[in-house]
């Protein structure tokens, strides 16, 4: 019998013969309602963390230059430039900077550097009720992921002497680094949910993937969060194409 | 059912065949699950029919692969990007070629993933002149077996409506527990903005 809480579907290598055996860890549950508009304002961007991602665009242009008419796939970064006059997603991005009621200053940072402490990640997974996984395997899975996006909360005490950094969200994408990417394990700390942080996390990750010329970004969503991803531009069963999972025979 | 065949036949055969041949006939078993690792056409039969099985990109001619993509209606890919993708198919890569023409793929499949938990299978193709004889199935079974040997059990893929029935007998279920495959579409986002 699966000891894991519903509604999470679980899937492990144990002989769990219950019907819920598929694990898809995109469980960002946001109530419909008001989201903080986390539109990036130029003056808030911390200059010292800005990393130019023009490197990727230069690769794309060098590859494309001598293709003939049979080439049907266009790297998304060339299309993407038309939208919003967008700059590349930097490695670290300040999403929010606010004072809490007790006087502490809190900053929410989005990061693509991918250095995640697996113990912090395990604590986060415990908070949302996801099953634990062997830490060594988690470390390997993060290393083998093409992009790992994280949300950190940095709180400074009013006196300014103590600084606490806490992992409050993560999403990762695996990819062949040329055509396809799949987003897995989107997670936000329950006490930080409902503020639009999950949306920002997935949006920034998606944009970062597009800027690296990954044209096909996919994911597998629990039925409860399909609408969340629809609002972010994801389409379920496009043209009738279905997601299928392999299962152990009964 | 496949699991029935794989459990029964090796027991029978292993008692009759000499030890030297047993390796070719007995299906591969993994420590994680004894039942279910059924290979419908064993390696020996494939080579008897003139096909070679390849698990890496050495000898694979990318432009020949592009030709197969085009022949089944997939878009052609830029060769450099295709090579990049093939080198990063860290999950698994299996392709068949005719022994007489070893660089040309006649069946192909690759899987990407994080190497421990998840894998997604992409680009499953069989050259139209070789379809209908079980090559697609052969390639898929080997990809699955390879992934499972690495301990990856969460294997997913995206299937067009007309090939869903191809993947079902291989053990794939569409939308299990209501899980939906979703793909990012900038068109949708632009529609919303207006």
XYZ file of N, CA, C and O in Angstrom, chain A residues 139-223:
340
model
N 21.498 14.157 -6.178
C 22.658 14.955 -6.594
C 23.016 14.655 -8.049
O 23.297 15.573 -8.835
N 22.988 13.391 -8.415
C 23.318 13.022 -9.795
C 22.268 13.577 -10.761
O 22.601 14.082 -11.834
N 21.009 13.500 -10.355
C 19.964 13.984 -11.262
C 20.096 15.489 -11.491
O 19.851 15.970 -12.594
N 20.501 16.216 -10.457
C 20.680 17.658 -10.628
C 21.873 17.951 -11.524
O 21.841 18.842 -12.376
N 22.919 17.180 -11.336
C 24.119 17.368 -12.159
C 23.814 17.092 -13.624
O 24.344 17.754 -14.512
N 22.968 16.106 -13.874
C 22.665 15.746 -15.253
C 21.540 16.567 -15.867
O 21.180 16.345 -17.018
N 20.975 17.474 -15.099
C 19.924 18.321 -15.662
C 20.570 19.479 -16.400
O 21.563 20.036 -15.939
N 19.991 19.848 -17.506
C 20.548 20.910 -18.327
C 20.470 22.259 -17.615
O 21.413 23.033 -17.596
N 19.326 22.553 -17.025
C 19.172 23.802 -16.289
C 18.473 23.529 -14.967
O 17.503 22.775 -14.929
N 18.994 24.118 -13.911
C 18.323 24.010 -12.619
C 18.033 25.430 -12.155
O 18.950 26.231 -11.968
N 16.763 25.745 -11.993
C 16.372 27.087 -11.566
C 15.948 27.020 -10.110
O 15.222 26.110 -9.724
N 16.401 27.965 -9.332
C 16.080 27.942 -7.906
C 15.571 29.299 -7.453
O 15.893 30.332 -8.033
N 14.773 29.249 -6.395
C 14.333 30.475 -5.742
C 14.899 30.462 -4.337
O 14.742 29.481 -3.611
N 15.556 31.536 -3.979
C 16.095 31.654 -2.627
C 15.462 32.842 -1.931
O 15.179 33.867 -2.556
N 15.287 32.706 -0.623
C 14.858 33.844 0.162
C 16.035 34.230 1.056
O 16.584 33.391 1.766
N 16.439 35.470 0.944
C 17.546 35.952 1.783
C 16.970 36.952 2.766
O 16.470 38.010 2.369
N 17.027 36.600 4.036
C 16.463 37.499 5.046
C 17.595 38.115 5.854
O 18.506 37.425 6.301
N 17.477 39.451 6.020
C 18.470 40.159 6.839
C 17.766 40.677 8.073
O 16.706 41.301 7.974
N 18.387 40.456 9.209
C 17.790 40.968 10.452
C 17.866 42.500 10.458
O 18.678 43.073 9.749
N 17.009 43.154 11.261
C 16.978 44.632 11.254
C 18.335 45.263 11.556
O 18.680 46.297 11.031
N 19.118 44.582 12.391
C 20.432 45.142 12.717
C 21.400 44.989 11.558
O 22.445 45.606 11.532
N 21.038 44.132 10.611
C 21.875 43.981 9.431
C 23.037 43.035 9.617
O 23.879 42.903 8.740
N 23.099 42.343 10.761
C 24.277 41.500 10.966
C 24.060 40.059 10.511
O 24.992 39.406 10.049
N 22.845 39.584 10.613
C 22.626 38.188 10.233
C 21.944 38.078 8.894
O 20.965 38.763 8.625
N 22.446 37.161 8.096
C 21.819 36.946 6.803
C 21.506 35.463 6.655
O 22.369 34.617 6.871
N 20.261 35.158 6.314
C 19.885 33.748 6.197
C 19.412 33.468 4.780
O 18.528 34.163 4.260
N 19.990 32.443 4.186
C 19.614 32.102 2.815
C 18.847 30.786 2.852
O 19.332 29.801 3.380
N 17.669 30.788 2.272
C 16.843 29.591 2.338
C 16.309 29.230 0.961
O 15.843 30.099 0.214
N 16.366 27.959 0.639
C 15.838 27.497 -0.640
C 14.323 27.429 -0.530
O 13.801 26.721 0.322
N 13.612 28.168 -1.376
C 12.148 28.136 -1.296
C 11.486 27.641 -2.572
O 10.265 27.517 -2.638
N 12.264 27.377 -3.597
C 11.641 26.876 -4.825
C 12.685 26.314 -5.747
O 13.862 26.684 -5.693
N 12.252 25.408 -6.607
C 13.168 24.837 -7.587
C 12.388 24.300 -8.774
O 11.229 23.904 -8.624
N 13.033 24.311 -9.912
C 12.494 23.624 -11.084
C 13.697 23.217 -11.899
O 14.709 23.911 -11.910
N 13.623 22.078 -12.556
C 14.775 21.714 -13.375
C 14.314 21.205 -14.729
O 13.172 20.782 -14.897
N 15.218 21.272 -15.671
C 14.898 20.834 -17.029
C 16.002 19.928 -17.531
O 17.185 20.251 -17.412
N 15.600 18.788 -18.097
C 16.563 17.927 -18.769
C 16.425 18.203 -20.259
O 15.362 18.602 -20.732
N 17.501 17.963 -20.985
C 17.463 18.350 -22.391
C 18.538 17.626 -23.170
O 19.520 17.152 -22.598
N 18.343 17.555 -24.490
C 19.424 17.084 -25.340
C 20.266 18.266 -25.823
O 21.144 18.119 -26.651
N 19.953 19.428 -25.299
C 20.680 20.667 -25.543
C 20.598 21.144 -26.981
O 21.339 22.036 -27.379
N 19.730 20.578 -27.756
C 19.586 21.048 -29.132
C 18.126 21.254 -29.529
O 17.785 22.292 -30.084
N 17.270 20.284 -29.222
C 15.898 20.367 -29.724
C 14.849 20.357 -28.628
O 13.918 21.125 -28.653
N 14.985 19.425 -27.704
C 13.913 19.209 -26.738
C 14.378 19.436 -25.306
O 15.528 19.162 -24.970
N 13.468 19.896 -24.491
C 13.723 19.966 -23.059
C 12.444 19.558 -22.349
O 11.346 19.792 -22.857
N 12.591 18.957 -21.189
C 11.437 18.583 -20.383
C 11.645 19.131 -18.988
O 12.707 18.959 -18.401
N 10.617 19.793 -18.481
C 10.693 20.385 -17.144
C 10.157 19.389 -16.132
O 9.079 18.810 -16.325
N 10.901 19.193 -15.068
C 10.490 18.274 -14.004
C 10.531 18.975 -12.656
O 11.185 20.002 -12.500
N 9.852 18.381 -11.687
C 10.036 18.741 -10.279
C 9.874 20.219 -9.962
O 10.731 20.804 -9.308
N 8.788 20.821 -10.390
C 8.548 22.226 -10.045
C 7.987 22.276 -8.627
O 6.964 21.680 -8.334
N 8.685 22.999 -7.754
C 8.305 22.966 -6.333
C 8.487 24.346 -5.704
O 9.467 25.038 -5.985
N 7.517 24.763 -4.899
C 7.615 26.033 -4.164
C 7.192 25.772 -2.729
O 6.203 25.082 -2.489
N 7.949 26.326 -1.792
C 7.648 26.189 -0.371
C 6.205 26.640 -0.106
O 5.788 27.706 -0.559
N 5.422 25.840 0.610
C 4.012 26.185 0.820
C 3.802 27.564 1.438
O 2.831 28.244 1.109
N 4.723 28.001 2.310
C 4.516 29.316 2.919
C 4.821 30.457 1.961
O 4.568 31.614 2.263
N 5.356 30.143 0.805
C 5.609 31.178 -0.191
C 4.715 31.029 -1.404
O 4.889 31.707 -2.412
N 3.775 30.114 -1.326
C 2.893 29.916 -2.469
C 1.833 31.000 -2.512
O 1.594 31.697 -1.527
N 1.203 31.138 -3.652
C 0.134 32.118 -3.790
C 0.627 33.516 -4.064
O -0.137 34.465 -4.045
N 1.930 33.671 -4.332
C 2.467 35.010 -4.573
C 2.968 35.166 -5.992
O 3.625 36.148 -6.305
N 2.738 34.168 -6.806
C 3.230 34.268 -8.174
C 4.669 33.821 -8.343
O 5.245 33.972 -9.403
N 5.240 33.228 -7.301
C 6.649 32.826 -7.413
C 6.806 31.600 -8.299
O 7.765 31.476 -9.059
N 5.874 30.671 -8.203
C 5.948 29.481 -9.056
C 5.823 29.860 -10.512
O 6.528 29.346 -11.388
N 4.945 30.802 -10.763
C 4.755 31.288 -12.125
C 6.040 31.920 -12.643
O 6.484 31.633 -13.765
N 6.652 32.747 -11.800
C 7.899 33.395 -12.210
C 8.985 32.368 -12.459
O 9.746 32.456 -13.432
N 9.041 31.382 -11.577
C 10.052 30.332 -11.705
C 9.944 29.632 -13.052
O 10.926 29.508 -13.799
N 8.736 29.206 -13.405
C 8.561 28.469 -14.656
C 8.745 29.385 -15.855
O 9.354 29.008 -16.858
N 8.252 30.619 -15.720
C 8.406 31.565 -16.835
C 9.866 31.841 -17.143
O 10.290 31.849 -18.301
N 10.652 32.085 -16.100
C 12.056 32.403 -16.321
C 12.803 31.191 -16.853
O 13.666 31.295 -17.716
N 12.473 30.025 -16.338
C 13.127 28.817 -16.824
C 12.806 28.599 -18.293
O 13.685 28.280 -19.104
N 11.541 28.803 -18.640
C 11.125 28.635 -20.038
C 11.866 29.608 -20.935
O 12.368 29.246 -22.001
N 11.961 30.863 -20.488
C 12.641 31.866 -21.315
C 14.116 31.532 -21.454
O 14.702 31.712 -22.518
N 14.706 31.057 -20.361
C 16.124 30.702 -20.426
C 16.335 29.567 -21.429
O 17.310 29.561 -22.183
N 15.414 28.621 -21.461
C 15.524 27.515 -22.415
C 15.360 28.023 -23.851
O 16.108 27.628 -24.741
N 14.407 28.911 -24.053
C 14.203 29.446 -25.395
C 15.423 30.220 -25.854
O 15.813 30.155 -27.023
N 16.019 30.948 -24.915
C 17.205 31.710 -25.296
C 18.397 30.814 -25.594
O 19.350 31.237 -26.234
N 18.355 29.589 -25.107
C 19.403 28.642 -25.461
C 18.996 27.820 -26.675
O 19.550 26.765 -26.943
N 17.996 28.310 -27.388
C 17.571 27.711 -28.648
C 16.967 26.327 -28.517
O 17.083 25.519 -29.437
N 16.351 26.049 -27.417
C 15.625 24.782 -27.303
C 14.209 25.066 -27.785
O 13.464 25.805 -27.159
N 13.846 24.505 -28.905
C 12.563 24.859 -29.500
C 11.378 24.149 -28.878
O 10.271 24.663 -28.892
N 11.596 22.966 -28.332
C 10.485 22.166 -27.850
C 10.598 22.008 -26.340
O 11.445 21.275 -25.855
N 9.741 22.727 -25.612
C 9.779 22.655 -24.154
C 8.521 21.929 -23.698
O 7.409 22.357 -23.979
N 8.722 20.843 -22.977
C 7.575 20.018 -22.620
C 7.590 19.739 -21.125
O 8.587 19.985 -20.446
N 6.489 19.248 -20.646
C 6.430 18.802 -19.259
C 5.224 17.890 -19.101
O 4.414 17.758 -20.017
N 5.138 17.230 -17.958
C 4.002 16.366 -17.654
C 3.350 16.913 -16.399
O 3.998 17.039 -15.366
N 2.095 17.256 -16.497
C 1.422 17.931 -15.396
C 0.317 17.073 -14.808
O -0.485 16.490 -15.533
N 0.278 17.043 -13.473
C -0.867 16.460 -12.773
C -2.125 17.167 -13.231
O -2.107 18.355 -13.508
N -3.241 16.454 -13.202
C -4.484 17.058 -13.680
C -4.815 18.354 -12.942
O -5.356 19.288 -13.534
